[in-house]
mmCIF file of C-alpha atoms and ligand atoms in Angstrom:
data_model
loop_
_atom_site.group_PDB
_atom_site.id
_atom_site.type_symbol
_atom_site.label_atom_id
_atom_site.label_comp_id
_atom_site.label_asym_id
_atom_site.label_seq_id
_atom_site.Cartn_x
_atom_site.Cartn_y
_atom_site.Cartn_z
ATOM 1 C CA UNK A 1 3.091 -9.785 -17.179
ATOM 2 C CA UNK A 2 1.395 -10.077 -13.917
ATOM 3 C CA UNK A 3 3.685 -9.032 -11.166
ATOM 4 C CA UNK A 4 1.165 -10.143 -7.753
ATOM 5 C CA UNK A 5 -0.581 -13.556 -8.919
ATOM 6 C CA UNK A 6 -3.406 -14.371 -6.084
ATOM 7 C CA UNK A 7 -5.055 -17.769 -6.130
ATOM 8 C CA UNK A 8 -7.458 -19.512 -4.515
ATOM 9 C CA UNK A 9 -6.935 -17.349 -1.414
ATOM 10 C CA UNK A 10 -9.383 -18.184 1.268
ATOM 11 C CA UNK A 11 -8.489 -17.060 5.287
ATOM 12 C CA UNK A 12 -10.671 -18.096 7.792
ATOM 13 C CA UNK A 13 -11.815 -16.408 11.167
ATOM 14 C CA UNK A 14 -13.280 -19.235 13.362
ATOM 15 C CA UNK A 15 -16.462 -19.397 11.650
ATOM 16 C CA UNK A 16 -16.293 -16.876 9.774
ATOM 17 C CA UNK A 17 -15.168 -16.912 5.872
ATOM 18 C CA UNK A 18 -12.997 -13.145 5.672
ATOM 19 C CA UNK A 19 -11.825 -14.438 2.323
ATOM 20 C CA UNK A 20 -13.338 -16.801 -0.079
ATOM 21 C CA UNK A 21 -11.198 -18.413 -3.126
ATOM 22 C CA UNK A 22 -10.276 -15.360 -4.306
ATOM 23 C CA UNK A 23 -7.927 -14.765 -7.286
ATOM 24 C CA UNK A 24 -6.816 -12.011 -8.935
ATOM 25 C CA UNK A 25 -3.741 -11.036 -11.029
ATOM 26 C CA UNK A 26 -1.837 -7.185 -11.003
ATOM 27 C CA UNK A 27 -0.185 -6.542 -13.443
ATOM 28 C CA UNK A 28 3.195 -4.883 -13.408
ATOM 29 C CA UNK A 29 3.504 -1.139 -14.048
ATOM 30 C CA UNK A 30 -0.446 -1.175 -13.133
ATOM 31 C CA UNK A 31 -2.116 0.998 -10.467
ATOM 32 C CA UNK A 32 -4.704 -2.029 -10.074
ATOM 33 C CA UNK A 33 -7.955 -0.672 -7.125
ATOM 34 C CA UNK A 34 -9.158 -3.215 -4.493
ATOM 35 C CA UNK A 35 -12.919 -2.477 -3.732
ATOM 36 C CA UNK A 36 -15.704 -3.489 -1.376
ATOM 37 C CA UNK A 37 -18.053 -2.434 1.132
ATOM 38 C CA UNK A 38 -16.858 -2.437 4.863
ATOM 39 C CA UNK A 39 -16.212 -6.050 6.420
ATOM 40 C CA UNK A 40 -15.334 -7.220 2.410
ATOM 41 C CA UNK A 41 -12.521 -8.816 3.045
ATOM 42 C CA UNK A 42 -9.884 -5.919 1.397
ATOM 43 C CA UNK A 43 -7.468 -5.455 4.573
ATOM 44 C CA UNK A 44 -7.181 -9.169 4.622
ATOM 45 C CA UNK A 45 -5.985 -9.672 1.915
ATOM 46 C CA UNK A 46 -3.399 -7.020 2.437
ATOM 47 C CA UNK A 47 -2.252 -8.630 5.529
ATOM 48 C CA UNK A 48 -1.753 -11.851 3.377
ATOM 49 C CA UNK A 49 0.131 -10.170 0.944
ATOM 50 C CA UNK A 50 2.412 -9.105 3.255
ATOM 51 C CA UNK A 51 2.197 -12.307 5.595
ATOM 52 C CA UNK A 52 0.854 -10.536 8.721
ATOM 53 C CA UNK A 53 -1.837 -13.648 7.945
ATOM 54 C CA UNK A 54 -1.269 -16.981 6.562
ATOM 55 C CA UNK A 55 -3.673 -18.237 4.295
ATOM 56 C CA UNK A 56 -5.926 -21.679 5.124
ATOM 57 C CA UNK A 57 -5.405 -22.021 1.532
ATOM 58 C CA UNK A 58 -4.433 -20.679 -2.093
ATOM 59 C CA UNK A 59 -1.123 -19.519 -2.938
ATOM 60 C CA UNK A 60 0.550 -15.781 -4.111
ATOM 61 C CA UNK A 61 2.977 -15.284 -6.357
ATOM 62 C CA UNK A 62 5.271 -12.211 -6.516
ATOM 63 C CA UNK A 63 7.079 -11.418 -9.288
ATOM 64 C CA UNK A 64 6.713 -15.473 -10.572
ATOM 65 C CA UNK A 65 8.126 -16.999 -6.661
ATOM 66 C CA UNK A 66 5.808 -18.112 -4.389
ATOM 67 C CA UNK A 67 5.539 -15.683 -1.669
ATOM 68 C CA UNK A 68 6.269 -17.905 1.598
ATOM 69 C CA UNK A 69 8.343 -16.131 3.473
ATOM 70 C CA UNK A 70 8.155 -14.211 6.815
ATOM 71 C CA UNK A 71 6.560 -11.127 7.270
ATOM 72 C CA UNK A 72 9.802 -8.717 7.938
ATOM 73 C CA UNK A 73 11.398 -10.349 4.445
ATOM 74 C CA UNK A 74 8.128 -8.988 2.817
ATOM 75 C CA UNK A 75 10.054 -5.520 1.709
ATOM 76 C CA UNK A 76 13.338 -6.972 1.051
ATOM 77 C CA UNK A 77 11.284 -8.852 -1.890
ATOM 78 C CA UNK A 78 10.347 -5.441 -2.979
ATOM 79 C CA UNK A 79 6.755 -4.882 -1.450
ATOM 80 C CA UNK A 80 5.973 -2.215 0.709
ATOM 81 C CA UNK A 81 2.665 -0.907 2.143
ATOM 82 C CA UNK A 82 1.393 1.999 4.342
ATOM 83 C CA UNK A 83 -1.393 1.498 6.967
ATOM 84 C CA UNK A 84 -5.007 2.612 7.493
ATOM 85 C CA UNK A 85 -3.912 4.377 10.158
ATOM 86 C CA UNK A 86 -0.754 6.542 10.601
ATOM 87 C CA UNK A 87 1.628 4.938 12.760
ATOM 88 C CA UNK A 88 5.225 7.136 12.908
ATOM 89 C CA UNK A 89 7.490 7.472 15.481
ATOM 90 C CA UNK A 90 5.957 11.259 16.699
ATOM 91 C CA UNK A 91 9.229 11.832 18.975
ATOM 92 C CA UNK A 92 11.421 11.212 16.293
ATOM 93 C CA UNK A 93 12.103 13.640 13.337
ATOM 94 C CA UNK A 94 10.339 13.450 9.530
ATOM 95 C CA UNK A 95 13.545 12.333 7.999
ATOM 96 C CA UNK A 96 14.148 9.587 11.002
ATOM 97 C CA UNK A 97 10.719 8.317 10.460
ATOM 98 C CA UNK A 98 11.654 7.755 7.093
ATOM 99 C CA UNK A 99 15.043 6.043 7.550
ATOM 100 C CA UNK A 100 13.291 3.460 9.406
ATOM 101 C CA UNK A 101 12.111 2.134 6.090
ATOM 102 C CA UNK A 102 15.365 1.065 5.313
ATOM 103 C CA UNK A 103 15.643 -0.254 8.591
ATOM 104 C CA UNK A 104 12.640 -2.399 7.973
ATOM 105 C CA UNK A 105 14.526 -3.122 4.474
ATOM 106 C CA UNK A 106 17.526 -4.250 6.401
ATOM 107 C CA UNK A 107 19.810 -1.465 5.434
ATOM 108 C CA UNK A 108 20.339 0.048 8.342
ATOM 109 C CA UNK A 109 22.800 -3.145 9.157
ATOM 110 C CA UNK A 110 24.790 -1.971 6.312
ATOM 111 C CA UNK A 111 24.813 1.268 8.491
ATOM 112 C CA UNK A 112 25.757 -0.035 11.423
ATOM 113 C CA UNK A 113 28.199 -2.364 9.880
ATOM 114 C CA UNK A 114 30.054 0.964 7.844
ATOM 115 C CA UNK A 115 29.615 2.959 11.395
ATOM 116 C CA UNK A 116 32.547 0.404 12.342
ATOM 117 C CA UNK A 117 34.346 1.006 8.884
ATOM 118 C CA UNK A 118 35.900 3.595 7.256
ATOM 119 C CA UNK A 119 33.150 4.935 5.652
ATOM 120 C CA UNK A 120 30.849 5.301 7.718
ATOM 121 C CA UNK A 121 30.205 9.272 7.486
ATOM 122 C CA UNK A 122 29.829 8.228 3.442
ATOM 123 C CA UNK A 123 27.475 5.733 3.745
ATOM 124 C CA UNK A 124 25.431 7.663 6.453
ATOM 125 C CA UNK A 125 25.263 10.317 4.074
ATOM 126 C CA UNK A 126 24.282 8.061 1.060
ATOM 127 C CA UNK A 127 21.008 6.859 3.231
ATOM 128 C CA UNK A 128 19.912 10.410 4.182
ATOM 129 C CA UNK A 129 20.179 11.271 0.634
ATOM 130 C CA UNK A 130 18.135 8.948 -0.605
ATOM 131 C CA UNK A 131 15.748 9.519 2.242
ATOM 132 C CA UNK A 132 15.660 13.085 0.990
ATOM 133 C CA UNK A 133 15.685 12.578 -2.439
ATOM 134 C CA UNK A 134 12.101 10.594 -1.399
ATOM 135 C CA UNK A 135 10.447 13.454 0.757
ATOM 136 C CA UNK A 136 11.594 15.952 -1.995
ATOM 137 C CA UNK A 137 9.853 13.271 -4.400
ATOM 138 C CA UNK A 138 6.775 14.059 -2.573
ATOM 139 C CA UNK A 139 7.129 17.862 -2.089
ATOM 140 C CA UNK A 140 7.791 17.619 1.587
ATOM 141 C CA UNK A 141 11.326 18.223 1.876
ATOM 142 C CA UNK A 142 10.873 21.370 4.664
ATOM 143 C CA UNK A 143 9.435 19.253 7.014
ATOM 144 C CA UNK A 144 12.384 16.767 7.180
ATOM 145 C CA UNK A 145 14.423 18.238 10.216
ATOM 146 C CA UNK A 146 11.496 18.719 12.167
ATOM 147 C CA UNK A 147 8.836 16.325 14.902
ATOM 148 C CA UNK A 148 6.608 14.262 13.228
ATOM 149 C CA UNK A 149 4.360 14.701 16.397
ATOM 150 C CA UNK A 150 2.681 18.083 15.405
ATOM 151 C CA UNK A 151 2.512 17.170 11.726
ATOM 152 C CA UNK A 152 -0.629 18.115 9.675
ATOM 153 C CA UNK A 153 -2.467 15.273 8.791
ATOM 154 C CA UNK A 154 -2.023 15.249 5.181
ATOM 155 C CA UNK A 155 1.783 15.398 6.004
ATOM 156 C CA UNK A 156 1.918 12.675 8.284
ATOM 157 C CA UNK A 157 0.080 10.373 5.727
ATOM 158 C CA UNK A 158 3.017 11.306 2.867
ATOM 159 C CA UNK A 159 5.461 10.704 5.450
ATOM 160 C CA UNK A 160 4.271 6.978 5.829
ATOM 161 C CA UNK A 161 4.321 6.938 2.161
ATOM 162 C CA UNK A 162 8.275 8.296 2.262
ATOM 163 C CA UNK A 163 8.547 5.386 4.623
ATOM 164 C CA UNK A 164 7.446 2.996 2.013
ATOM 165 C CA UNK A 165 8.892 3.911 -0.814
ATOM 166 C CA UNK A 166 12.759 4.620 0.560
ATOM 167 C CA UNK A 167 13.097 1.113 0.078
ATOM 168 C CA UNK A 168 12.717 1.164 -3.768
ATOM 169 C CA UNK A 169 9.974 -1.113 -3.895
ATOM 170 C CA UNK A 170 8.032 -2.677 -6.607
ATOM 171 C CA UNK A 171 4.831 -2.829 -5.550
ATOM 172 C CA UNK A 172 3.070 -0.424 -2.979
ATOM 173 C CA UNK A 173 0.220 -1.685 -0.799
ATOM 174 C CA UNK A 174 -1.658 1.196 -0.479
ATOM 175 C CA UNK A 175 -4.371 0.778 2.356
ATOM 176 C CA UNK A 176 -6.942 3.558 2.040
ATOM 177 C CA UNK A 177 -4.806 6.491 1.665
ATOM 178 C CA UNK A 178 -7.121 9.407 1.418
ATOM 179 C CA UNK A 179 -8.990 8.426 4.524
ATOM 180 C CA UNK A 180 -8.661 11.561 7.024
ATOM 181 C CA UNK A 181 -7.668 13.708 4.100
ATOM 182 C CA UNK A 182 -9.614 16.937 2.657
ATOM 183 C CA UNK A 183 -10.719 16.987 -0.716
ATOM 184 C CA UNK A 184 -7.249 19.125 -1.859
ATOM 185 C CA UNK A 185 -5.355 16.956 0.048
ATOM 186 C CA UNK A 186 -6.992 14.289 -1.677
ATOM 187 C CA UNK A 187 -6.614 14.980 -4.933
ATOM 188 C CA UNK A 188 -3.038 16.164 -4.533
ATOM 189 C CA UNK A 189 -2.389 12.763 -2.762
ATOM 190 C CA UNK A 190 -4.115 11.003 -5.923
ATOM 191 C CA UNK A 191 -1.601 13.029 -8.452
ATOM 192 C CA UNK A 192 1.257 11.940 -6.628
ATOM 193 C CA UNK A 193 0.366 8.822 -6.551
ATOM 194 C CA UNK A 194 0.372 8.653 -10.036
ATOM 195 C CA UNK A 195 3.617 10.019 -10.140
ATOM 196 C CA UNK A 196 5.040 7.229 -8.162
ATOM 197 C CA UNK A 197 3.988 5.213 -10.832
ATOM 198 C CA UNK A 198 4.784 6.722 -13.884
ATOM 199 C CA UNK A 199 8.370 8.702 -12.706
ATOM 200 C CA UNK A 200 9.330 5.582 -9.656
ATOM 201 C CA UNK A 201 7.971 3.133 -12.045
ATOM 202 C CA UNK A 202 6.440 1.343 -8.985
ATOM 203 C CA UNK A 203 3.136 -0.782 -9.562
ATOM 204 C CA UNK A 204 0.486 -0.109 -6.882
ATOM 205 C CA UNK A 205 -2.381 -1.930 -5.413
ATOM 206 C CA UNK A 206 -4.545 0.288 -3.536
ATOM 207 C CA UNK A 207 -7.600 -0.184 -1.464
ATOM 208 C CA UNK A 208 -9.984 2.689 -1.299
ATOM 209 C CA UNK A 209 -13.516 4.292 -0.387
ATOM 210 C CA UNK A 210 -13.332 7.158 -2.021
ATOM 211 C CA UNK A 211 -15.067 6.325 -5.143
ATOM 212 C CA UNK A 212 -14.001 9.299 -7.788
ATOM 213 C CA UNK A 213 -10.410 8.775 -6.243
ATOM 214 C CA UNK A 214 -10.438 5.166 -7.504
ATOM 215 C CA UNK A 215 -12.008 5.440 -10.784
ATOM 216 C CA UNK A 216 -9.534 8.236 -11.670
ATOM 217 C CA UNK A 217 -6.793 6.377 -10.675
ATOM 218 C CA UNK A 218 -6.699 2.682 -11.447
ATOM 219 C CA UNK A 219 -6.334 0.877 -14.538
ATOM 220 C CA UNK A 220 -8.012 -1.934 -13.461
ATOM 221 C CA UNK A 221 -10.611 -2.587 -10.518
ATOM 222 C CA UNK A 222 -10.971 -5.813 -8.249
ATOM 223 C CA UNK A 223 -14.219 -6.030 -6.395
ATOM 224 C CA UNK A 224 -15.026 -8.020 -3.303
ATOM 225 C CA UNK A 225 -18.128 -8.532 -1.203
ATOM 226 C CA UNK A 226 -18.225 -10.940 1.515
ATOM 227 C CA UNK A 227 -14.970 -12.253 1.227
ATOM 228 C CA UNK A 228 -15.405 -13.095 -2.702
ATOM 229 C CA UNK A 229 -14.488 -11.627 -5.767
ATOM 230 C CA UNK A 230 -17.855 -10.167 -7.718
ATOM 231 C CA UNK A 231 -16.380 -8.139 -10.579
ATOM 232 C CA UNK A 232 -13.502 -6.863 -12.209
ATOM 233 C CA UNK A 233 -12.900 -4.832 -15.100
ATOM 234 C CA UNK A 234 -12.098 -0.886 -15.733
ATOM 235 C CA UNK A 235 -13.599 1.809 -14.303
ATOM 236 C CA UNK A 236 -15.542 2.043 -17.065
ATOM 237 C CA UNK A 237 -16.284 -2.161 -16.343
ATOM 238 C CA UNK A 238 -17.390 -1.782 -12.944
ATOM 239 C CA UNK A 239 -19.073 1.256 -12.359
ATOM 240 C CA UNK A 240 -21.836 -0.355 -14.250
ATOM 241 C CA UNK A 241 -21.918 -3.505 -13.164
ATOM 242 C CA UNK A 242 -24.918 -4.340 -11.558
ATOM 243 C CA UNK A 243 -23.224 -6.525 -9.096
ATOM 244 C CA UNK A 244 -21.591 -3.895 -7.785
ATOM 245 C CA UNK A 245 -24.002 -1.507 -7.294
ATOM 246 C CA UNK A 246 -26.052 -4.194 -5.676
ATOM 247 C CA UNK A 247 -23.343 -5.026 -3.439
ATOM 248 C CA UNK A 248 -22.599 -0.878 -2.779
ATOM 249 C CA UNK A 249 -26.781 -0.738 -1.570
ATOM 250 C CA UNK A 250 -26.753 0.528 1.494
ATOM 251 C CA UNK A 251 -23.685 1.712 1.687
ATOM 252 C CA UNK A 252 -23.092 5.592 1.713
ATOM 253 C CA UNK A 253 -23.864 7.130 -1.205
ATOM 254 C CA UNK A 254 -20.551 8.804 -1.386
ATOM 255 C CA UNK A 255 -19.048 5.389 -1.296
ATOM 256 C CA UNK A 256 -21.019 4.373 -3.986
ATOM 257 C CA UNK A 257 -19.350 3.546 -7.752
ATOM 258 C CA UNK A 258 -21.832 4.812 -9.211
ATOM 259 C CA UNK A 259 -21.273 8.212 -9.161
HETATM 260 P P1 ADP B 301 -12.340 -4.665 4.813
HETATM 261 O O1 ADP B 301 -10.910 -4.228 4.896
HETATM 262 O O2 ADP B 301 -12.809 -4.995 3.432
HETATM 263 O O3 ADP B 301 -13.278 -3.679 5.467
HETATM 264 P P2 ADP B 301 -11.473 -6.797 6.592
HETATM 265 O O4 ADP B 301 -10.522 -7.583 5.782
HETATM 266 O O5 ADP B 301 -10.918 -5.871 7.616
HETATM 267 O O6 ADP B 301 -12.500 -6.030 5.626
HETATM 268 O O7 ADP B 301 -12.452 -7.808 7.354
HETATM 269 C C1 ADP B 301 -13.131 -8.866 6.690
HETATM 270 C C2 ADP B 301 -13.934 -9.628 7.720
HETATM 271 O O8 ADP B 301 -13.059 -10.334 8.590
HETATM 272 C C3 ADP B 301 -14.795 -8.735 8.613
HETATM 273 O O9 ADP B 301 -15.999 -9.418 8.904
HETATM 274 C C4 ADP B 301 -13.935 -8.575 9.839
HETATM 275 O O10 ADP B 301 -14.738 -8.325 10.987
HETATM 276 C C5 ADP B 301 -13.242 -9.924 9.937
HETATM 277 N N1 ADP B 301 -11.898 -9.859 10.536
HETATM 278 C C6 ADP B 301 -10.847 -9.145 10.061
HETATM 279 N N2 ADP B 301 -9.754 -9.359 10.811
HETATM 280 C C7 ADP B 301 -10.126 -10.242 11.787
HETATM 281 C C8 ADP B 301 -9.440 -10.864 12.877
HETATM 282 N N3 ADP B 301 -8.146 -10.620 13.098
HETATM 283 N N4 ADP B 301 -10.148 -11.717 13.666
HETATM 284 C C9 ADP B 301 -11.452 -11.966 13.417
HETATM 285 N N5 ADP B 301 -12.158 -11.420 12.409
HETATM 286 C C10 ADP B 301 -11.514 -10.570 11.598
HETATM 287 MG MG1 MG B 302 -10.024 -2.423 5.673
#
């Protein structure tokens, strides 16, 4: 069953088409790649996912419901995403940074609600375990009490991805995660990840550069080039498609499917 149904997206910049009648379908449990050289069309279509951008036309479905409501109710419907660039709260600690996913999930009114209750201490204590139980999900559990200013980079990234996923979603918008990273970090990011998937049970969409990162990872590929979809398939599918090589001409070599 397809869990994120896209069709007949198309946004609009003035004159410019950023996203052409595109449709695409991912399918739940899947960790489904978004591909394309730069200018694509790939963040847009994250930013209409989670309704940062309204469509000029086409419709997404999440989990069979149209998805047509505001962009804050995005993760209360069970669909999170990380950025392609960092943004924590540096002043605040690792384990704050990730309670403000719940926050964003509207759980922190619960909080604040029980803070006037009785159990307040219990239900504080609830949240910061299962903000916990997330960083030790991702191996970073010593950094919680400390400044996320400081952080290594890698760290900071899994943070954001703590941030996400304390909300239990069901789908992960994963916005070029390895960018920044070194190739261990990389491949350690890639392997969790996976993890998050087959232990959270979470699907993920993820748009990404890094070429061997994506065909290890995804079961199935989406590939866009000037706003429209030109292939999809496996990794297997794509990587010798030659409209997608064509498209990739040009680009850095590194960036390349081919490879
Ligand atoms: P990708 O993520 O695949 O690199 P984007 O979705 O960021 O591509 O951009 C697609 C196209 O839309 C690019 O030509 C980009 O310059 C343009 N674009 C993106 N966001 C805006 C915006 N807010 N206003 C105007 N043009 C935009
Ligand atoms: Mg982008």
């Amino acid at each position: 069953m397809a869990l994120l149904e896209i069709q007949g997206v198309t946004v609009r910049f003035g004159g410019l088409v950023a996203v052409n009648d595109l449709g695409f379908a991912v399918e739940d449990g899947a960790i489904h790649g978004l591909i394309g050289p730069n200018g694509a069309g790939k963040s847009t279509v994250f930013n209409c996912i989670s309704r940062f951008i309204r469509p000029d036309a086409g419709v997404i479905r999440f989990s069979g419901k149209e998805l047509a409501c505001e962009p804050h109710e995005v993760i209360l419907r069970g669909i999170a995403r990380t950025f392609q660039n960092v943004e924590l709260f540096r002043g605040q600690t690792v384990i704050d940074n990730v309670l403000l996913g719940l926050h964003a999930a509207g759980t922190v009114d619960i909080l604040r609600g029980a803070l006037r209750g009785r159990g307040a201490r219990a239900e504080e204590a609830r949240l910061r375990t299962r903000a916990a139980e997330v960083l030790d999900t991702l191996g970073i559990t010593g950094y919680a009490p400390g400044l996320a200013c400081g952080l290594p980079y890698g760290v900071q990234k899994l943070v954001e991805l703590a941030r996400a996923l304390v909300s239990r979603p069901r789908l992960l918008l994963l916005d070029e995660p390895v960018a920044g990273m070194n190739s261990a970090e990389r491949v350690d990011l890639a392997k969790t990840i996976r993890r998050i998937r087959d232990e959270l049970g979470v699907t993920v969409l993820l748009v990404e550069h890094d070429m061997s990162i994506v065909m290890g990872l995804c079961d199935m590929i989406t590939v866009m080039n000037f706003g429209s979809k030109i292939a999809e398939g496996t990794p297997h599918e794509v990587q010798h498609d030659p409209r997608v090589i064509e498209a990739y001409l040009g680009e850095d070599a590194e960036n390349a499917p081919a490879c």
